[in-house]
Amino acid sequence: MKAARSGTKDGLEKTKMAVMRKVSFLQRKDQSEEEDDAGYLDVAVSELKHPPPQLSPMPEGLSSHQVVRRHILGSIIQSERSYLESLRRILQEYQRPLMEAEPRILSTRKIRPIFYRMREITQCHAMFQIALASRVAEWDSNQKIGDLFVASFSKSMVLDVYSDYVNNFTGAMALIKKACMSKPAFLDFLKKKQASSVDRITLYGLMVKPIQRFPQFILLLQDMLKNTPKGHVDRLPLQLALTELEMLAEKLNEQKRVADQIAETQQLARSVGDRLLSKQLNSDQGALVLCETLVETVYGERGQVLKSKERKVFLFDDVLVCANINVKGPPDISSLVPVGPKYTMKWSAPLQQVQVVEVGQEGSHCKDTLFQQGGAKRAGTSGRAFLGPPRLYQELQELQHDLSVVEEVTLLVGTLQGMYQNLNTTVAQDWCLALQRLIRIKEEQLQSANKCRLRLQVPGRPDKSGRPVSFMVVLNTPSPLSKISWVNRLHLAKIAQREENSAGWLCGQDEGKAVAPFSCPLLACHMPVYATKSPERKLEAALHNPVHCALLGFSAASTSLPQGYFWVAGGDGPHGQIEIFSLNRPVPRPVKSLQVDATPRCLDYVPEAPPTEEAEPGAHKAPAGIGANICVGLDDGRVLVFGSVDAAAQSLQTLCSPERCAVLSLKHAGRFLFAGLRNGCLMVYGRSSDGCWDPASSRTVKLGSEPVRTLLVLDDSVWASSGNAVTAVDVCSLSTQTFEVHPDPMTSVAHMACAGGGVWMAFSEGSSIRLFHTETLELLQEFNISTRSTLLNTGQKSMRVTSLLICQGLLWVGTAQGLIITLPVPKLEGIPKITGKGMVSLNAHCGPVDFLVATSSGLSPELLKRDSVGDGPDSAFGGEDRSDTSSQESLQQSYQGEGRGKGRGVLLQYKLRSTSGLPGRPLTALGDEASDSSLESLEHSVEDGSIYELSDDPEMWVRGRPCERDGGRRDRVISAAVVSGGKGFRRLKEGAAAAARTSGEGLENILMVWQLPLTV
């Protein structure tokens, strides 16, 4: 137990040896257990000898970080105690009574699979609690907990036990469901246990906790890491613990995904009438990409709802299936355990023949007659169709009717003989203006509602003449994010069917193991860089210039590459050329070419400088130089600065390095621009008052005699490589710290990539890459990429790395042989260690991979808003509920009085405006006294029927859920792609010599673009 308390990695093994020596507080496992539990020791921990962890009173004089860390530790203790109690409840309140019940409620043969591996999971966490208690007892003297998580959860036994439990979970729930329907005594047993528990939690609620445990640990450790200052002894252990837990959670999530996919596919396969499709589903030939319950709605000519019903839509990698959802089971069973629905297939269509059609695009996709699913015939070129929620359309019709009535009333009011203060032409015109504004708002709501409307053009059976006929399916998604996901996955699934993606990557995974859809990056396109072939021109650098396009449509934003421009620089000696591509589409499009009189060596995108604190409010803005810009380092020692507002790329400034020494690397950090030179110096430029770079204030930092080949920006420092050493330069003080990263002085650092708390480095020679900690500078991992390339029989023992990149959990490695290798690394704040087997792309260049560049952008927040005036229920959320009724209840109109009329679905509260300045006497149904009091108050009460208008502040007139302006909904959708550049393009085959070139294609510079799924 000493080893377990110390938190060492071999603590668990030593504890098991203690069990074998029959330590008194541990009991051997009952010999009557089945053989499938062999290898796991049943231990019973006495709480008298090993009480639960308990924090001592907080001492005085603690820093703010120490206080917060202590509170987080208390959360970890409480969370683990609650979790262990839930595990023991499953064993003591459910498994044991079922095993001991006389007469038997369930047979032992059925009980064991339900609670499979539950005892072993309890044992793992009982041992973890013992070690945690020891660590908590000495917390005030040794504030370290990260290594305890590494020692407790990095063992293969923990992964094996949880993997067995997760893989069995779906089957266990199916057994419980079947037993509830066939064994009334078992159903009564579950109901009584739930009713007698304090928290009324069901057996399912208890058994799902192990699946949720590691994400909870990750959140707690993330909070602990955020409040652990740099230099603390617990920093690196916490980062390593996050890495281990993230890797464990990812593996368990993937296994859960596969199990759920198999269950859903098998359930669907039972309902498919098409034998060929049923056979395909049962044979696991098609991978399930996405499935979700959507609401299919059929609209009439004027937008009224003809039919609305829930459908389960399945997107496989080659077919789209829509199924009816049958009755899900008795309510008493559904409340205890999720009851999977049964499906009846409604229609299916090959994926390549399914088109996403937005409003107004019908004519460009198909000229045939379209048929609604309900059978109502509708011409494809009918007039303007309102496809928003039916209630919104009805409200719009009512407002238009009211406006026409008020216009007639206005004409009649103009014929009045008398003068009335609140009944005259001015008042009537205000009524018209208010209604017109309401109509505009309603039309905006209708337009926003289409953000949750997925319209699919699906092929149907040919007509009698043999002409192909399509029908339109309108599906309501739960949210704009859901529609974005569907449009994006449909687009990527079609790309995945292309020849270059059907076998796009060679995976080093075990044979027969299912691969998640889109787990391999998809090659969206490959294209030449230059319009004319230039064999002597070599690519040097590239970057992504993010520019938001406000005119990009909803579906276009879901399928296009990350928004902005892509700059590619190359040269052929004395001359250079920069090509600019637009990315606001599925395939890059060249838009501009820049000629420079020297070879460009490096590029850097500098965003717009934030306003300084010293700037006075209302001060005159600086010139356009403060905007975002692109810096280009040239071989003749100059740095060219171009504007990046659009593709015009106007030249703004030119900087010159001393002695005209070549600029090999550029990076900006804060308000400084760092330029690495060939002579081993680092030039630092600051910003002037107008926001431009100031050459007069430049400073020089001497790093060594070798060229500064690469720069990397961290939080408050810049890492610069010179030879086999890296120097960390403080951004503000320019103080330096140099450390050696390779033992060979003839080898230099060529590339660096950072993620989390680590930096990967590649070198000018050799095929090894190394991982260093960003704070302690400690070497954490070394990896030889030649082990990945041997899958392709390259014929070479060593491969040189020519480019390096980390993007969305993948470490991309480009080689001198043109191969591209990806290796899995963590995505969170931990250490980016290589955590699994990698992949080799079967799409390669013919020459060295000159660059790998990540492009990413967030979708416009306007695309994610549920509606234009608030986040109310009847908005772009879909408008309808998940039933056969037309929509959710109408939102009630808010009046300042009580009981004034009935709801009209208009979410507005009118703001009273005085009419006392108008000529005439008020027209009111009240008596003279009320009239006089109204005149004296100078403001009319609500009951006098005075003019109302919309308030300018939405908080005043939007009712329902409050507006979440500051930190409410944080929906963020990230579009990402990776672009590689090099000579030529070729397809590789497993076992073929990768060094062979294809016919003449190596003479042309080629871009390859890999599109990644949208991430939320």
PDB file of N, CA and C in Angstrom, residues 883-950:
ATOM      1  N   SER A 883     -44.281  16.464 -32.348  1.00  0.00           N
ATOM      2  CA  SER A 883     -45.534  15.738 -32.430  1.00  0.00           C
ATOM      3  C   SER A 883     -46.177  16.008 -33.774  1.00  0.00           C
ATOM      4  N   ASP A 884     -47.376  15.484 -33.967  1.00  0.00           N
ATOM      5  CA  ASP A 884     -48.078  15.670 -35.228  1.00  0.00           C
ATOM      6  C   ASP A 884     -48.836  16.987 -35.286  1.00  0.00           C
ATOM      7  N   THR A 885     -48.817  17.738 -34.202  1.00  0.00           N
ATOM      8  CA  THR A 885     -49.488  19.030 -34.229  1.00  0.00           C
ATOM      9  C   THR A 885     -48.671  20.001 -35.047  1.00  0.00           C
ATOM     10  N   SER A 886     -49.302  21.113 -35.369  1.00  0.00           N
ATOM     11  CA  SER A 886     -48.659  22.023 -36.328  1.00  0.00           C
ATOM     12  C   SER A 886     -47.419  22.681 -35.756  1.00  0.00           C
ATOM     13  N   SER A 887     -47.434  23.157 -34.534  1.00  0.00           N
ATOM     14  CA  SER A 887     -46.277  23.858 -33.997  1.00  0.00           C
ATOM     15  C   SER A 887     -46.430  23.983 -32.496  1.00  0.00           C
ATOM     16  N   GLN A 888     -45.415  24.615 -31.900  1.00  0.00           N
ATOM     17  CA  GLN A 888     -45.501  24.893 -30.476  1.00  0.00           C
ATOM     18  C   GLN A 888     -46.576  25.940 -30.240  1.00  0.00           C
ATOM     19  N   GLU A 889     -46.917  26.075 -28.970  1.00  0.00           N
ATOM     20  CA  GLU A 889     -47.940  27.062 -28.660  1.00  0.00           C
ATOM     21  C   GLU A 889     -47.460  28.450 -29.041  1.00  0.00           C
ATOM     22  N   SER A 890     -48.410  29.224 -29.494  1.00  0.00           N
ATOM     23  CA  SER A 890     -48.072  30.585 -29.903  1.00  0.00           C
ATOM     24  C   SER A 890     -47.566  31.376 -28.708  1.00  0.00           C
ATOM     25  N   LEU A 891     -46.578  32.199 -28.990  1.00  0.00           N
ATOM     26  CA  LEU A 891     -46.075  33.072 -27.946  1.00  0.00           C
ATOM     27  C   LEU A 891     -47.097  34.168 -27.688  1.00  0.00           C
ATOM     28  N   GLN A 892     -47.289  34.437 -26.438  1.00  0.00           N
ATOM     29  CA  GLN A 892     -48.369  35.345 -26.067  1.00  0.00           C
ATOM     30  C   GLN A 892     -47.942  36.796 -26.211  1.00  0.00           C
ATOM     31  N   GLN A 893     -48.857  37.580 -26.744  1.00  0.00           N
ATOM     32  CA  GLN A 893     -48.612  39.020 -26.868  1.00  0.00           C
ATOM     33  C   GLN A 893     -48.686  39.658 -25.485  1.00  0.00           C
ATOM     34  N   SER A 894     -47.726  40.520 -25.243  1.00  0.00           N
ATOM     35  CA  SER A 894     -47.634  41.120 -23.915  1.00  0.00           C
ATOM     36  C   SER A 894     -48.246  42.513 -23.927  1.00  0.00           C
ATOM     37  N   TYR A 895     -49.265  42.700 -23.122  1.00  0.00           N
ATOM     38  CA  TYR A 895     -49.870  44.019 -22.940  1.00  0.00           C
ATOM     39  C   TYR A 895     -49.541  44.498 -21.531  1.00  0.00           C
ATOM     40  N   GLN A 896     -49.592  45.774 -21.344  1.00  0.00           N
ATOM     41  CA  GLN A 896     -49.316  46.313 -20.030  1.00  0.00           C
ATOM     42  C   GLN A 896     -50.509  46.169 -19.102  1.00  0.00           C
ATOM     43  N   GLY A 897     -51.661  45.888 -19.626  1.00  0.00           N
ATOM     44  CA  GLY A 897     -52.812  45.641 -18.783  1.00  0.00           C
ATOM     45  C   GLY A 897     -53.077  44.157 -18.658  1.00  0.00           C
ATOM     46  N   GLU A 898     -54.012  43.787 -17.843  1.00  0.00           N
ATOM     47  CA  GLU A 898     -54.338  42.393 -17.638  1.00  0.00           C
ATOM     48  C   GLU A 898     -55.611  42.054 -18.395  1.00  0.00           C
ATOM     49  N   GLY A 899     -55.596  40.870 -18.996  1.00  0.00           N
ATOM     50  CA  GLY A 899     -56.789  40.375 -19.651  1.00  0.00           C
ATOM     51  C   GLY A 899     -57.205  41.160 -20.859  1.00  0.00           C
ATOM     52  N   ARG A 900     -56.261  41.811 -21.540  1.00  0.00           N
ATOM     53  CA  ARG A 900     -56.611  42.622 -22.696  1.00  0.00           C
ATOM     54  C   ARG A 900     -56.485  41.774 -23.946  1.00  0.00           C
ATOM     55  N   GLY A 901     -57.516  41.124 -24.348  1.00  0.00           N
ATOM     56  CA  GLY A 901     -57.499  40.361 -25.597  1.00  0.00           C
ATOM     57  C   GLY A 901     -56.826  39.023 -25.424  1.00  0.00           C
ATOM     58  N   LYS A 902     -56.754  38.288 -26.521  1.00  0.00           N
ATOM     59  CA  LYS A 902     -56.125  36.979 -26.486  1.00  0.00           C
ATOM     60  C   LYS A 902     -54.810  37.030 -27.242  1.00  0.00           C
ATOM     61  N   GLY A 903     -53.973  35.982 -27.007  1.00  0.00           N
ATOM     62  CA  GLY A 903     -52.637  35.949 -27.595  1.00  0.00           C
ATOM     63  C   GLY A 903     -52.688  35.911 -29.103  1.00  0.00           C
ATOM     64  N   ARG A 904     -51.802  36.672 -29.717  1.00  0.00           N
ATOM     65  CA  ARG A 904     -51.728  36.706 -31.169  1.00  0.00           C
ATOM     66  C   ARG A 904     -50.395  36.180 -31.656  1.00  0.00           C
ATOM     67  N   GLY A 905     -49.503  35.689 -30.753  1.00  0.00           N
ATOM     68  CA  GLY A 905     -48.214  35.177 -31.150  1.00  0.00           C
ATOM     69  C   GLY A 905     -47.181  36.246 -31.407  1.00  0.00           C
ATOM     70  N   VAL A 906     -47.460  37.528 -31.086  1.00  0.00           N
ATOM     71  CA  VAL A 906     -46.499  38.592 -31.314  1.00  0.00           C
ATOM     72  C   VAL A 906     -45.834  38.902 -29.983  1.00  0.00           C
ATOM     73  N   LEU A 907     -44.505  38.667 -29.924  1.00  0.00           N
ATOM     74  CA  LEU A 907     -43.783  38.808 -28.672  1.00  0.00           C
ATOM     75  C   LEU A 907     -43.360  40.254 -28.464  1.00  0.00           C
ATOM     76  N   LEU A 908     -44.287  41.156 -28.262  1.00  0.00           N
ATOM     77  CA  LEU A 908     -43.929  42.552 -28.171  1.00  0.00           C
ATOM     78  C   LEU A 908     -44.655  43.223 -27.014  1.00  0.00           C
ATOM     79  N   GLN A 909     -43.919  44.081 -26.345  1.00  0.00           N
ATOM     80  CA  GLN A 909     -44.544  44.927 -25.330  1.00  0.00           C
ATOM     81  C   GLN A 909     -44.400  46.362 -25.799  1.00  0.00           C
ATOM     82  N   TYR A 910     -45.519  47.055 -25.964  1.00  0.00           N
ATOM     83  CA  TYR A 910     -45.472  48.387 -26.555  1.00  0.00           C
ATOM     84  C   TYR A 910     -45.062  49.425 -25.519  1.00  0.00           C
ATOM     85  N   LYS A 911     -44.370  50.412 -26.027  1.00  0.00           N
ATOM     86  CA  LYS A 911     -43.929  51.517 -25.191  1.00  0.00           C
ATOM     87  C   LYS A 911     -44.854  52.718 -25.433  1.00  0.00           C
ATOM     88  N   LEU A 912     -45.394  53.255 -24.358  1.00  0.00           N
ATOM     89  CA  LEU A 912     -46.379  54.339 -24.464  1.00  0.00           C
ATOM     90  C   LEU A 912     -45.706  55.653 -24.837  1.00  0.00           C
ATOM     91  N   ARG A 913     -46.327  56.366 -25.771  1.00  0.00           N
ATOM     92  CA  ARG A 913     -45.834  57.683 -26.143  1.00  0.00           C
ATOM     93  C   ARG A 913     -46.953  58.692 -25.889  1.00  0.00           C
ATOM     94  N   SER A 914     -46.575  59.809 -25.351  1.00  0.00           N
ATOM     95  CA  SER A 914     -47.579  60.812 -24.991  1.00  0.00           C
ATOM     96  C   SER A 914     -48.250  61.397 -26.235  1.00  0.00           C
ATOM     97  N   THR A 915     -49.575  61.607 -26.126  1.00  0.00           N
ATOM     98  CA  THR A 915     -50.318  62.289 -27.202  1.00  0.00           C
ATOM     99  C   THR A 915     -50.917  63.595 -26.696  1.00  0.00           C
ATOM    100  N   SER A 916     -50.452  64.036 -25.529  1.00  0.00           N
ATOM    101  CA  SER A 916     -51.058  65.230 -24.943  1.00  0.00           C
ATOM    102  C   SER A 916     -50.751  66.488 -25.737  1.00  0.00           C
ATOM    103  N   GLY A 917     -49.692  66.441 -26.564  1.00  0.00           N
ATOM    104  CA  GLY A 917     -49.363  67.620 -27.349  1.00  0.00           C
ATOM    105  C   GLY A 917     -50.191  67.770 -28.607  1.00  0.00           C
ATOM    106  N   LEU A 918     -50.972  66.765 -28.924  1.00  0.00           N
ATOM    107  CA  LEU A 918     -51.778  66.835 -30.142  1.00  0.00           C
ATOM    108  C   LEU A 918     -53.053  67.650 -29.889  1.00  0.00           C
ATOM    109  N   PRO A 919     -53.563  68.290 -30.920  1.00  0.00           N
ATOM    110  CA  PRO A 919     -54.773  69.110 -30.729  1.00  0.00           C
ATOM    111  C   PRO A 919     -55.996  68.231 -30.489  1.00  0.00           C
ATOM    112  N   GLY A 920     -56.980  68.819 -29.865  1.00  0.00           N
ATOM    113  CA  GLY A 920     -58.244  68.131 -29.643  1.00  0.00           C
ATOM    114  C   GLY A 920     -58.321  67.475 -28.283  1.00  0.00           C
ATOM    115  N   ARG A 921     -59.479  66.991 -27.957  1.00  0.00           N
ATOM    116  CA  ARG A 921     -59.698  66.326 -26.685  1.00  0.00           C
ATOM    117  C   ARG A 921     -59.531  64.820 -26.852  1.00  0.00           C
ATOM    118  N   PRO A 922     -59.071  64.121 -25.804  1.00  0.00           N
ATOM    119  CA  PRO A 922     -58.893  62.674 -25.909  1.00  0.00           C
ATOM    120  C   PRO A 922     -60.216  61.984 -26.169  1.00  0.00           C
ATOM    121  N   LEU A 923     -60.194  60.990 -27.006  1.00  0.00           N
ATOM    122  CA  LEU A 923     -61.365  60.179 -27.273  1.00  0.00           C
ATOM    123  C   LEU A 923     -61.253  58.941 -26.404  1.00  0.00           C
ATOM    124  N   THR A 924     -62.109  58.792 -25.407  1.00  0.00           N
ATOM    125  CA  THR A 924     -62.006  57.700 -24.460  1.00  0.00           C
ATOM    126  C   THR A 924     -63.396  57.281 -24.036  1.00  0.00           C
ATOM    127  N   ALA A 925     -63.505  56.024 -23.610  1.00  0.00           N
ATOM    128  CA  ALA A 925     -64.780  55.501 -23.134  1.00  0.00           C
ATOM    129  C   ALA A 925     -64.987  55.798 -21.662  1.00  0.00           C
ATOM    130  N   LEU A 926     -63.953  56.352 -20.992  1.00  0.00           N
ATOM    131  CA  LEU A 926     -64.070  56.637 -19.569  1.00  0.00           C
ATOM    132  C   LEU A 926     -64.822  57.934 -19.355  1.00  0.00           C
ATOM    133  N   GLY A 927     -65.178  58.178 -18.095  1.00  0.00           N
ATOM    134  CA  GLY A 927     -65.911  59.388 -17.755  1.00  0.00           C
ATOM    135  C   GLY A 927     -65.034  60.628 -17.814  1.00  0.00           C
ATOM    136  N   ASP A 928     -65.658  61.777 -17.510  1.00  0.00           N
ATOM    137  CA  ASP A 928     -64.930  63.034 -17.577  1.00  0.00           C
ATOM    138  C   ASP A 928     -63.829  63.112 -16.531  1.00  0.00           C
ATOM    139  N   GLU A 929     -64.091  62.527 -15.323  1.00  0.00           N
ATOM    140  CA  GLU A 929     -63.068  62.585 -14.278  1.00  0.00           C
ATOM    141  C   GLU A 929     -61.806  61.856 -14.716  1.00  0.00           C
ATOM    142  N   ALA A 930     -62.031  60.690 -15.276  1.00  0.00           N
ATOM    143  CA  ALA A 930     -60.869  59.949 -15.753  1.00  0.00           C
ATOM    144  C   ALA A 930     -60.170  60.706 -16.848  1.00  0.00           C
ATOM    145  N   SER A 931     -60.967  61.348 -17.694  1.00  0.00           N
ATOM    146  CA  SER A 931     -60.357  62.115 -18.780  1.00  0.00           C
ATOM    147  C   SER A 931     -59.540  63.259 -18.232  1.00  0.00           C
ATOM    148  N   ASP A 932     -60.091  63.950 -17.208  1.00  0.00           N
ATOM    149  CA  ASP A 932     -59.363  65.082 -16.647  1.00  0.00           C
ATOM    150  C   ASP A 932     -58.065  64.631 -15.989  1.00  0.00           C
ATOM    151  N   SER A 933     -58.132  63.523 -15.228  1.00  0.00           N
ATOM    152  CA  SER A 933     -56.916  63.039 -14.583  1.00  0.00           C
ATOM    153  C   SER A 933     -55.878  62.638 -15.598  1.00  0.00           C
ATOM    154  N   SER A 934     -56.367  62.105 -16.703  1.00  0.00           N
ATOM    155  CA  SER A 934     -55.418  61.727 -17.748  1.00  0.00           C
ATOM    156  C   SER A 934     -54.739  62.943 -18.328  1.00  0.00           C
ATOM    157  N   LEU A 935     -55.517  64.050 -18.466  1.00  0.00           N
ATOM    158  CA  LEU A 935     -54.920  65.255 -19.016  1.00  0.00           C
ATOM    159  C   LEU A 935     -53.896  65.840 -18.046  1.00  0.00           C
ATOM    160  N   GLU A 936     -54.217  65.784 -16.744  1.00  0.00           N
ATOM    161  CA  GLU A 936     -53.303  66.362 -15.769  1.00  0.00           C
ATOM    162  C   GLU A 936     -51.996  65.584 -15.694  1.00  0.00           C
ATOM    163  N   SER A 937     -52.034  64.276 -15.946  1.00  0.00           N
ATOM    164  CA  SER A 937     -50.815  63.471 -15.820  1.00  0.00           C
ATOM    165  C   SER A 937     -49.882  63.631 -17.013  1.00  0.00           C
ATOM    166  N   LEU A 938     -50.380  64.263 -18.070  1.00  0.00           N
ATOM    167  CA  LEU A 938     -49.599  64.460 -19.291  1.00  0.00           C
ATOM    168  C   LEU A 938     -49.224  63.155 -19.973  1.00  0.00           C
ATOM    169  N   GLU A 939     -49.615  62.029 -19.424  1.00  0.00           N
ATOM    170  CA  GLU A 939     -49.368  60.731 -20.061  1.00  0.00           C
ATOM    171  C   GLU A 939     -50.637  59.913 -19.948  1.00  0.00           C
ATOM    172  N   HIS A 940     -50.998  59.229 -20.996  1.00  0.00           N
ATOM    173  CA  HIS A 940     -52.217  58.434 -20.978  1.00  0.00           C
ATOM    174  C   HIS A 940     -51.970  57.101 -20.314  1.00  0.00           C
ATOM    175  N   SER A 941     -52.982  56.625 -19.617  1.00  0.00           N
ATOM    176  CA  SER A 941     -52.885  55.295 -19.038  1.00  0.00           C
ATOM    177  C   SER A 941     -53.091  54.260 -20.121  1.00  0.00           C
ATOM    178  N   VAL A 942     -52.910  52.992 -19.733  1.00  0.00           N
ATOM    179  CA  VAL A 942     -53.013  51.921 -20.715  1.00  0.00           C
ATOM    180  C   VAL A 942     -54.424  51.802 -21.247  1.00  0.00           C
ATOM    181  N   GLU A 943     -55.409  52.091 -20.380  1.00  0.00           N
ATOM    182  CA  GLU A 943     -56.773  51.823 -20.768  1.00  0.00           C
ATOM    183  C   GLU A 943     -57.338  52.818 -21.775  1.00  0.00           C
ATOM    184  N   ASP A 944     -56.641  53.938 -22.023  1.00  0.00           N
ATOM    185  CA  ASP A 944     -57.248  54.926 -22.904  1.00  0.00           C
ATOM    186  C   ASP A 944     -57.019  54.617 -24.375  1.00  0.00           C
ATOM    187  N   GLY A 945     -56.330  53.538 -24.682  1.00  0.00           N
ATOM    188  CA  GLY A 945     -56.174  53.143 -26.073  1.00  0.00           C
ATOM    189  C   GLY A 945     -55.245  54.047 -26.848  1.00  0.00           C
ATOM    190  N   SER A 946     -54.239  54.653 -26.191  1.00  0.00           N
ATOM    191  CA  SER A 946     -53.325  55.563 -26.875  1.00  0.00           C
ATOM    192  C   SER A 946     -52.368  54.804 -27.777  1.00  0.00           C
ATOM    193  N   ILE A 947     -51.498  55.573 -28.435  1.00  0.00           N
ATOM    194  CA  ILE A 947     -50.574  54.991 -29.405  1.00  0.00           C
ATOM    195  C   ILE A 947     -49.509  54.174 -28.681  1.00  0.00           C
ATOM    196  N   TYR A 948     -49.140  53.063 -29.272  1.00  0.00           N
ATOM    197  CA  TYR A 948     -48.046  52.246 -28.777  1.00  0.00           C
ATOM    198  C   TYR A 948     -47.043  52.076 -29.903  1.00  0.00           C
ATOM    199  N   GLU A 949     -45.808  51.979 -29.523  1.00  0.00           N
ATOM    200  CA  GLU A 949     -44.771  51.716 -30.525  1.00  0.00           C
ATOM    201  C   GLU A 949     -43.706  50.820 -29.921  1.00  0.00           C
ATOM    202  N   LEU A 950     -42.880  50.269 -30.802  1.00  0.00           N
ATOM    203  CA  LEU A 950     -41.835  49.368 -30.336  1.00  0.00           C
ATOM    204  C   LEU A 950     -40.751  50.140 -29.606  1.00  0.00           C
TER     205      LEU A 950
END
